[in-house]
mmCIF file of C-alpha atoms in Angstrom:
data_model
loop_
_atom_site.group_PDB
_atom_site.id
_atom_site.type_symbol
_atom_site.label_atom_id
_atom_site.label_comp_id
_atom_site.label_asym_id
_atom_site.label_seq_id
_atom_site.Cartn_x
_atom_site.Cartn_y
_atom_site.Cartn_z
ATOM 1 C CA MET A 1 67.563 -11.799 28.065
ATOM 2 C CA VAL A 2 66.842 -10.875 24.450
ATOM 3 C CA ARG A 3 64.032 -8.519 23.401
ATOM 4 C CA PHE A 4 63.558 -8.196 19.655
ATOM 5 C CA SER A 5 62.806 -4.691 18.392
ATOM 6 C CA ASP A 6 59.359 -3.882 17.046
ATOM 7 C CA SER A 7 60.528 -0.985 14.835
ATOM 8 C CA TRP A 8 59.991 -3.029 11.679
ATOM 9 C CA PHE A 9 56.238 -2.406 11.626
ATOM 10 C CA PRO A 10 55.258 0.419 9.170
ATOM 11 C CA LEU A 11 52.399 1.933 11.112
ATOM 12 C CA ARG A 12 51.699 4.712 8.556
ATOM 13 C CA GLU A 13 51.363 2.493 5.506
ATOM 14 C CA ASP A 14 48.103 1.108 4.240
ATOM 15 C CA ARG A 15 48.106 -2.213 6.041
ATOM 16 C CA ASP A 16 45.519 -3.845 3.789
ATOM 17 C CA GLN A 17 47.592 -3.221 0.662
ATOM 18 C CA GLN A 18 50.834 -4.130 2.407
ATOM 19 C CA ARG A 19 49.591 -7.328 4.096
ATOM 20 C CA SER A 20 51.377 -9.835 1.851
ATOM 21 C CA LYS A 21 54.586 -7.820 2.047
ATOM 22 C CA LEU A 22 54.357 -7.567 5.818
ATOM 23 C CA GLU A 23 53.653 -11.271 6.222
ATOM 24 C CA ALA A 24 56.714 -12.151 4.145
ATOM 25 C CA GLU A 25 58.878 -9.726 6.132
ATOM 26 C CA ARG A 26 57.530 -10.993 9.423
ATOM 27 C CA ASP A 27 58.160 -14.635 8.475
ATOM 28 C CA ARG A 28 61.713 -13.747 7.473
ATOM 29 C CA LEU A 29 62.286 -12.060 10.814
ATOM 30 C CA PHE A 30 60.822 -15.054 12.662
ATOM 31 C CA ILE A 31 63.293 -17.356 10.887
ATOM 32 C CA THR A 32 66.132 -14.980 11.758
ATOM 33 C CA MET A 33 65.063 -14.905 15.417
ATOM 34 C CA VAL A 34 64.942 -18.693 15.702
ATOM 35 C CA ASP A 35 68.319 -19.111 13.944
ATOM 36 C CA PHE A 36 69.924 -16.508 16.206
ATOM 37 C CA VAL A 37 68.653 -18.175 19.368
ATOM 38 C CA ARG A 38 69.613 -21.652 18.112
ATOM 39 C CA GLN A 39 73.197 -20.572 17.357
ATOM 40 C CA HIS A 40 73.509 -18.616 20.601
ATOM 41 C CA ALA A 41 72.206 -21.566 22.649
ATOM 42 C CA SER A 42 74.628 -23.891 20.873
ATOM 43 C CA ILE A 43 77.691 -21.696 21.501
ATOM 44 C CA HIS A 44 76.752 -20.336 24.950
ATOM 45 C CA LYS A 45 74.871 -23.176 26.606
ATOM 46 C CA HIS A 46 72.400 -22.247 29.376
ATOM 47 C CA VAL A 47 73.317 -18.533 29.208
ATOM 48 C CA LEU A 48 70.302 -17.181 27.316
ATOM 49 C CA ARG A 49 67.141 -17.846 29.353
ATOM 50 C CA HIS A 50 64.501 -15.290 28.278
ATOM 51 C CA VAL A 51 63.330 -14.190 24.826
ATOM 52 C CA VAL A 52 60.449 -11.766 24.273
ATOM 53 C CA ILE A 53 58.627 -11.204 20.970
ATOM 54 C CA PRO A 54 56.648 -7.897 20.970
ATOM 55 C CA ASP A 55 52.934 -8.063 20.239
ATOM 56 C CA SER A 56 53.434 -5.708 17.305
ATOM 57 C CA TYR A 57 54.830 -8.658 15.323
ATOM 58 C CA GLN A 58 51.262 -9.916 15.180
ATOM 59 C CA LEU A 59 49.523 -8.547 12.103
ATOM 60 C CA PRO A 60 46.110 -6.895 12.636
ATOM 61 C CA GLY A 61 43.168 -9.134 11.862
ATOM 62 C CA THR A 62 45.124 -12.391 12.209
ATOM 63 C CA SER A 63 45.313 -14.935 14.971
ATOM 64 C CA ARG A 64 48.010 -14.505 17.600
ATOM 65 C CA ARG A 65 48.753 -18.197 17.254
ATOM 66 C CA SER A 66 51.578 -17.606 14.751
ATOM 67 C CA THR A 67 53.473 -15.424 17.224
ATOM 68 C CA VAL A 68 52.903 -17.922 20.038
ATOM 69 C CA ASP A 69 54.104 -20.780 17.825
ATOM 70 C CA VAL A 70 57.373 -18.982 17.146
ATOM 71 C CA GLN A 71 57.720 -18.167 20.831
ATOM 72 C CA PHE A 72 57.355 -21.878 21.611
ATOM 73 C CA GLU A 73 59.890 -22.804 18.929
ATOM 74 C CA ILE A 74 62.395 -20.444 20.538
ATOM 75 C CA LEU A 75 61.615 -21.545 24.095
ATOM 76 C CA PHE A 76 62.277 -25.168 23.178
ATOM 77 C CA LEU A 77 65.877 -24.077 22.524
ATOM 78 C CA LEU A 78 66.278 -22.499 25.967
ATOM 79 C CA PRO A 79 66.851 -24.248 29.298
ATOM 80 C CA PRO A 80 63.752 -24.961 31.431
ATOM 81 C CA LEU A 81 62.737 -22.730 34.318
ATOM 82 C CA GLN A 82 64.995 -23.465 37.247
ATOM 83 C CA ASN A 83 63.028 -24.796 40.244
ATOM 84 C CA PRO A 84 60.079 -22.398 39.687
ATOM 85 C CA GLN A 85 58.072 -21.400 42.730
ATOM 86 C CA VAL A 86 55.503 -19.191 40.980
ATOM 87 C CA ILE A 87 53.801 -19.671 37.593
ATOM 88 C CA ASN A 88 51.721 -16.842 36.113
ATOM 89 C CA ASN A 89 50.975 -15.191 32.764
ATOM 90 C CA SER A 90 54.507 -13.849 32.401
ATOM 91 C CA ASN A 91 56.286 -17.217 32.512
ATOM 92 C CA TRP A 92 53.532 -19.644 31.498
ATOM 93 C CA LEU A 93 54.874 -20.180 27.952
ATOM 94 C CA GLU A 94 58.391 -20.820 29.253
ATOM 95 C CA PHE A 95 56.953 -23.242 31.773
ATOM 96 C CA VAL A 96 54.858 -25.233 29.286
ATOM 97 C CA ALA A 97 57.539 -25.347 26.578
ATOM 98 C CA ARG A 98 59.945 -27.314 28.789
ATOM 99 C CA LEU A 99 57.514 -28.872 31.265
ATOM 100 C CA PRO A 100 58.862 -32.452 31.039
ATOM 101 C CA ASP A 101 62.312 -31.144 32.055
ATOM 102 C CA THR A 102 61.067 -28.795 34.800
ATOM 103 C CA ASN A 103 61.450 -29.603 38.483
ATOM 104 C CA LEU A 104 57.989 -29.127 40.033
ATOM 105 C CA ASN A 105 59.011 -29.922 43.606
ATOM 106 C CA TYR A 106 59.240 -26.224 44.550
ATOM 107 C CA LEU A 107 56.170 -24.912 42.699
ATOM 108 C CA GLU A 108 53.869 -23.282 45.270
ATOM 109 C CA SER A 109 51.677 -20.883 43.267
ATOM 110 C CA ILE A 110 49.846 -20.958 39.913
ATOM 111 C CA THR A 111 47.946 -17.819 38.876
ATOM 112 C CA LEU A 112 46.526 -17.644 35.345
ATOM 113 C CA THR A 113 44.189 -14.847 34.269
ATOM 114 C CA THR A 114 41.340 -15.284 31.808
ATOM 115 C CA SER A 115 43.397 -13.818 28.932
ATOM 116 C CA ILE A 116 46.078 -16.527 29.033
ATOM 117 C CA MET A 117 43.403 -19.185 29.575
ATOM 118 C CA ILE A 118 41.747 -18.112 26.315
ATOM 119 C CA GLU A 119 44.990 -17.900 24.331
ATOM 120 C CA GLN A 120 46.226 -21.242 25.654
ATOM 121 C CA ALA A 121 42.848 -22.954 26.129
ATOM 122 C CA GLU A 122 43.792 -26.185 24.326
ATOM 123 C CA GLU A 123 47.135 -26.545 26.107
ATOM 124 C CA VAL A 124 45.697 -25.715 29.537
ATOM 125 C CA SER A 125 42.860 -28.212 29.084
ATOM 126 C CA ARG A 126 45.271 -30.942 28.009
ATOM 127 C CA LEU A 127 47.624 -30.392 30.930
ATOM 128 C CA LEU A 128 44.807 -30.398 33.493
ATOM 129 C CA SER A 129 43.010 -33.457 32.096
ATOM 130 C CA ASP A 130 46.083 -35.539 31.259
ATOM 131 C CA GLN A 131 46.430 -39.062 32.633
ATOM 132 C CA LEU A 132 48.626 -37.470 35.290
ATOM 133 C CA PRO A 133 47.221 -33.914 35.581
ATOM 134 C CA LEU A 134 49.592 -30.987 36.024
ATOM 135 C CA LEU A 135 48.114 -30.021 39.395
ATOM 136 C CA GLN A 136 48.697 -33.522 40.728
ATOM 137 C CA ARG A 137 52.384 -33.301 39.856
ATOM 138 C CA CYS A 138 52.780 -30.065 41.850
ATOM 139 C CA ARG A 139 53.038 -31.629 45.301
ATOM 140 C CA ALA A 140 54.123 -28.386 47.021
ATOM 141 C CA LEU A 141 51.234 -26.340 45.572
ATOM 142 C CA LYS A 142 49.711 -23.919 48.102
ATOM 143 C CA HIS A 143 47.927 -21.280 45.969
ATOM 144 C CA LEU A 144 45.831 -21.716 42.824
ATOM 145 C CA ALA A 145 43.941 -19.025 40.874
ATOM 146 C CA MET A 146 42.501 -19.799 37.438
ATOM 147 C CA GLU A 147 39.375 -20.481 35.418
ATOM 148 C CA THR A 148 37.843 -23.870 36.143
ATOM 149 C CA GLN A 149 38.161 -26.529 33.455
ATOM 150 C CA GLY A 150 35.092 -28.558 34.387
ATOM 151 C CA PRO A 151 33.667 -30.875 37.049
ATOM 152 C CA GLY A 152 36.557 -33.381 36.939
ATOM 153 C CA MET A 153 39.341 -30.888 37.529
ATOM 154 C CA PHE A 154 40.073 -32.058 41.097
ATOM 155 C CA GLN A 155 39.087 -35.718 40.902
ATOM 156 C CA TRP A 156 42.727 -36.747 41.278
ATOM 157 C CA ALA A 157 42.825 -35.013 44.688
ATOM 158 C CA VAL A 158 39.554 -36.667 45.759
ATOM 159 C CA ARG A 159 40.946 -40.101 44.877
ATOM 160 C CA GLU A 160 44.134 -39.452 46.836
ATOM 161 C CA LYS A 161 42.192 -38.269 49.893
ATOM 162 C CA LYS A 162 39.914 -41.312 49.804
ATOM 163 C CA GLN A 163 42.923 -43.625 49.527
ATOM 164 C CA LYS A 164 44.582 -41.927 52.467
ATOM 165 C CA ASP A 165 41.421 -42.034 54.608
ATOM 166 C CA ALA A 166 40.786 -45.676 53.730
ATOM 167 C CA GLY A 167 44.335 -46.586 54.657
ATOM 168 C CA HIS A 168 44.048 -44.889 58.030
ATOM 169 C CA GLN A 169 40.734 -46.588 58.785
ATOM 170 C CA GLN A 170 42.171 -50.008 57.969
ATOM 171 C CA GLY A 171 45.494 -49.358 59.659
ATOM 172 C CA ARG A 172 47.429 -49.646 56.404
ATOM 173 C CA ASN A 173 50.146 -47.409 55.014
ATOM 174 C CA VAL A 174 49.019 -46.240 51.586
ATOM 175 C CA ASP A 175 51.538 -43.408 51.176
ATOM 176 C CA ARG A 176 53.239 -45.217 48.315
ATOM 177 C CA GLN A 177 50.049 -44.988 46.293
ATOM 178 C CA LEU A 178 49.880 -41.210 46.644
ATOM 179 C CA GLY A 179 51.520 -38.884 44.183
ATOM 180 C CA SER A 180 53.348 -41.682 42.418
ATOM 181 C CA CYS A 181 54.740 -40.146 39.242
ATOM 182 C CA GLN A 182 57.920 -39.568 37.321
ATOM 183 C CA TYR A 183 58.182 -35.888 38.231
ATOM 184 C CA GLY A 184 59.605 -36.111 41.759
ATOM 185 C CA CYS A 185 56.282 -36.263 43.647
ATOM 186 C CA ASN A 186 56.521 -37.004 47.340
ATOM 187 C CA ASN A 187 54.170 -39.195 49.330
ATOM 188 C CA ASN A 188 52.020 -36.527 51.036
ATOM 189 C CA LEU A 189 48.680 -35.087 50.038
ATOM 190 C CA VAL A 190 48.822 -31.713 48.294
ATOM 191 C CA ALA A 191 48.252 -29.146 51.059
ATOM 192 C CA LEU A 192 46.441 -26.433 49.095
ATOM 193 C CA ARG A 193 45.827 -23.366 51.259
ATOM 194 C CA SER A 194 44.225 -20.846 48.903
ATOM 195 C CA ILE A 195 42.085 -21.250 45.799
ATOM 196 C CA GLN A 196 40.350 -18.694 43.576
ATOM 197 C CA LEU A 197 38.174 -20.056 40.784
ATOM 198 C CA ILE A 198 36.454 -18.311 37.887
ATOM 199 C CA HIS A 199 33.637 -20.437 36.522
ATOM 200 C CA LYS A 200 31.144 -20.149 33.678
ATOM 201 C CA SER A 201 28.755 -22.990 34.437
ATOM 202 C CA PRO A 202 25.155 -21.717 34.657
ATOM 203 C CA LEU A 203 24.630 -23.850 37.770
ATOM 204 C CA GLY A 204 27.820 -22.813 39.476
ATOM 205 C CA PRO A 205 30.961 -24.793 40.269
ATOM 206 C CA VAL A 206 29.156 -27.129 42.671
ATOM 207 C CA GLN A 207 31.096 -30.328 41.985
ATOM 208 C CA GLU A 208 34.456 -28.551 41.740
ATOM 209 C CA LEU A 209 33.923 -26.808 45.087
ATOM 210 C CA ASN A 210 32.653 -29.987 46.737
ATOM 211 C CA ASP A 211 35.746 -31.815 45.492
ATOM 212 C CA ILE A 212 38.017 -29.022 46.742
ATOM 213 C CA ALA A 213 36.364 -28.897 50.167
ATOM 214 C CA PHE A 214 36.761 -32.656 50.571
ATOM 215 C CA ALA A 215 40.233 -33.138 49.099
ATOM 216 C CA PHE A 216 41.892 -30.166 50.847
ATOM 217 C CA SER A 217 39.828 -30.128 54.051
ATOM 218 C CA ASP A 218 42.899 -30.347 56.291
ATOM 219 C CA SER A 219 44.767 -27.406 54.759
ATOM 220 C CA LEU A 220 42.403 -24.969 53.003
ATOM 221 C CA GLU A 221 42.383 -21.442 54.476
ATOM 222 C CA GLU A 222 40.951 -19.296 51.648
ATOM 223 C CA MET A 223 38.240 -20.308 49.187
ATOM 224 C CA ALA A 224 36.783 -18.026 46.500
ATOM 225 C CA ALA A 225 34.679 -18.548 43.382
ATOM 226 C CA THR A 226 33.370 -15.928 40.959
ATOM 227 C CA GLU A 227 31.106 -16.494 37.981
ATOM 228 C CA LYS A 228 32.584 -15.314 34.700
ATOM 229 C CA TRP A 229 30.832 -12.208 33.404
ATOM 230 C CA ASP A 230 28.628 -12.673 30.364
ATOM 231 C CA GLY A 231 26.507 -9.775 29.146
ATOM 232 C CA ASN A 232 23.759 -12.230 28.214
ATOM 233 C CA VAL A 233 23.661 -13.843 31.660
ATOM 234 C CA MET A 234 22.009 -12.187 34.608
ATOM 235 C CA ALA A 235 19.978 -13.581 37.463
ATOM 236 C CA VAL A 236 16.314 -12.863 36.798
ATOM 237 C CA LEU A 237 13.652 -13.342 39.416
ATOM 238 C CA GLY A 238 11.749 -16.554 38.713
ATOM 239 C CA ASN A 239 14.278 -17.800 36.136
ATOM 240 C CA ALA A 240 17.498 -18.021 38.132
ATOM 241 C CA PRO A 241 18.205 -21.553 39.397
ATOM 242 C CA ARG A 242 18.901 -22.031 43.089
ATOM 243 C CA VAL A 243 22.331 -23.389 43.998
ATOM 244 C CA VAL A 244 23.219 -24.538 47.497
ATOM 245 C CA LEU A 245 26.901 -24.688 48.413
ATOM 246 C CA GLY A 246 28.643 -25.984 51.490
ATOM 247 C CA GLU A 247 26.640 -29.109 52.283
ATOM 248 C CA GLY A 248 28.802 -31.534 54.255
ATOM 249 C CA TRP A 249 31.957 -29.396 54.163
ATOM 250 C CA THR A 250 34.437 -29.658 57.034
ATOM 251 C CA LEU A 251 37.098 -26.941 56.836
ATOM 252 C CA PRO A 252 38.543 -26.256 60.307
ATOM 253 C CA ARG A 253 41.272 -23.900 58.994
ATOM 254 C CA LEU A 254 39.087 -21.801 56.677
ATOM 255 C CA ARG A 255 39.585 -18.050 57.264
ATOM 256 C CA VAL A 256 38.176 -16.527 54.044
ATOM 257 C CA LEU A 257 35.028 -17.570 52.180
ATOM 258 C CA ASP A 258 34.094 -15.540 49.083
ATOM 259 C CA PHE A 259 31.453 -16.539 46.516
ATOM 260 C CA GLU A 260 29.836 -14.342 43.862
ATOM 261 C CA ALA A 261 27.089 -15.481 41.469
ATOM 262 C CA LEU A 262 25.636 -13.720 38.441
ATOM 263 C CA SER A 263 23.148 -16.145 36.896
ATOM 264 C CA TYR A 264 21.874 -18.138 39.869
ATOM 265 C CA GLN A 265 20.529 -17.700 43.387
ATOM 266 C CA LEU A 266 23.312 -18.419 45.835
ATOM 267 C CA TYR A 267 22.538 -20.179 49.086
ATOM 268 C CA PHE A 268 25.081 -21.482 51.576
ATOM 269 C CA ASP A 269 24.387 -24.333 53.978
ATOM 270 C CA LEU A 270 24.023 -22.651 57.373
ATOM 271 C CA ASP A 271 24.705 -25.813 59.376
ATOM 272 C CA THR A 272 28.105 -25.969 57.708
ATOM 273 C CA LEU A 273 28.755 -22.274 58.276
ATOM 274 C CA GLN A 274 28.463 -22.731 62.029
ATOM 275 C CA GLN A 275 31.433 -25.111 61.929
ATOM 276 C CA PHE A 276 33.811 -22.518 60.429
ATOM 277 C CA SER A 277 35.099 -21.312 63.798
ATOM 278 C CA ALA A 278 38.276 -19.815 62.288
ATOM 279 C CA LEU A 279 36.402 -17.692 59.712
ATOM 280 C CA GLU A 280 37.583 -14.057 59.499
ATOM 281 C CA SER A 281 35.974 -12.873 56.244
ATOM 282 C CA LEU A 282 32.636 -13.917 54.714
ATOM 283 C CA ARG A 283 31.381 -12.589 51.371
ATOM 284 C CA LEU A 284 28.315 -14.136 49.689
ATOM 285 C CA MET A 285 26.726 -12.287 46.756
ATOM 286 C CA ASP A 286 24.317 -12.824 43.887
ATOM 287 C CA ARG A 287 22.356 -10.459 41.632
ATOM 288 C CA ILE A 288 18.858 -11.157 42.932
ATOM 289 C CA MET A 289 17.346 -7.774 43.784
ATOM 290 C CA GLU A 290 13.711 -8.793 44.180
ATOM 291 C CA TYR A 291 12.310 -11.721 46.097
ATOM 292 C CA ASN A 292 9.239 -12.827 47.996
ATOM 293 C CA GLN A 293 9.129 -13.896 51.611
ATOM 294 C CA ARG A 294 9.070 -17.613 50.816
ATOM 295 C CA GLU A 295 12.530 -17.310 49.189
ATOM 296 C CA ILE A 296 14.193 -15.814 52.262
ATOM 297 C CA GLN A 297 16.762 -18.058 53.925
ATOM 298 C CA PRO A 298 16.538 -17.485 57.704
ATOM 299 C CA TRP A 299 19.876 -17.045 59.453
ATOM 300 C CA PRO A 300 20.138 -18.844 62.812
ATOM 301 C CA SER A 301 22.465 -17.715 65.565
ATOM 302 C CA VAL A 302 26.027 -18.481 64.468
ATOM 303 C CA SER A 303 29.121 -18.221 66.628
ATOM 304 C CA LEU A 304 32.027 -16.918 64.525
ATOM 305 C CA PRO A 305 34.337 -15.383 67.151
ATOM 306 C CA HIS A 306 37.061 -14.363 64.671
ATOM 307 C CA LEU A 307 34.825 -12.810 62.002
ATOM 308 C CA GLN A 308 36.080 -9.318 61.032
ATOM 309 C CA LYS A 309 34.389 -8.761 57.654
ATOM 310 C CA LEU A 310 30.839 -9.623 56.560
ATOM 311 C CA ASP A 311 29.555 -8.757 53.072
ATOM 312 C CA LEU A 312 26.170 -10.129 51.939
ATOM 313 C CA MET A 313 24.166 -9.084 48.867
ATOM 314 C CA GLY A 314 21.137 -10.459 47.076
ATOM 315 C CA SER A 315 19.737 -13.804 48.228
ATOM 316 C CA PRO A 316 22.344 -14.324 51.000
ATOM 317 C CA ALA A 317 21.342 -10.979 52.531
#
């Protein structure tokens, strides 16, 4: 692993007056970094695997894109991640830089925080909406945590599930149609067990969650969705739209259900809730603090023998 020093940055100088000088020096150092890695990779093949460029190479008041571009240029010279099982903020750039050469058969977990989603918004969107989306290629995926990319994010999984169900109903074997791709996909449905979504839609992630509940109904154990905080968005009595989640869901393995809304009134279908016999933790929250009696959702008797944690706030309470 190589970590380039950040001692070049003259913190005590007037940065405004020194900007052109600093940019020239930084560009020279970037060229030196790339040349060093290129020569090292040529002489010692597959030895160097990690290169880190400190954030201090990014000049104040400029986009971080230039640093990321150089990081990508260097990562293209390094070998791909070897059979990765976990992708997160720390290895996302390495992963994306050599994605076509990366074996995805062992990838079980993808966790991307909002910061990396902002920095890499264009790349993330492209990979998730490609003709063969990234998530579809990860046939061993069990855990996913990231910001939603829109209503069509899980349509590939819905199509696969419908094909599988149709094949079973007609007595045909449709496994060959599932997961067909050039990245080593197998013939089984993706058995996602845990998903945590951050969404920013004012009406909530209704279609995404409906797609998830349908496509991963046989495997899903934990399901969570939180609305992205926006200082200008708060649920106001009389103005907050009402969103009903859970209609028609069948999730026999579900143990954890966790939804939090900021800008809408959250209601969960109670007929569906009664079917979650394996549920251990239930958390439903919105920001509605005032309501009239007509808005109250009555709770019928529900048998949840394994429930250990119940947290309700706002409309759900």
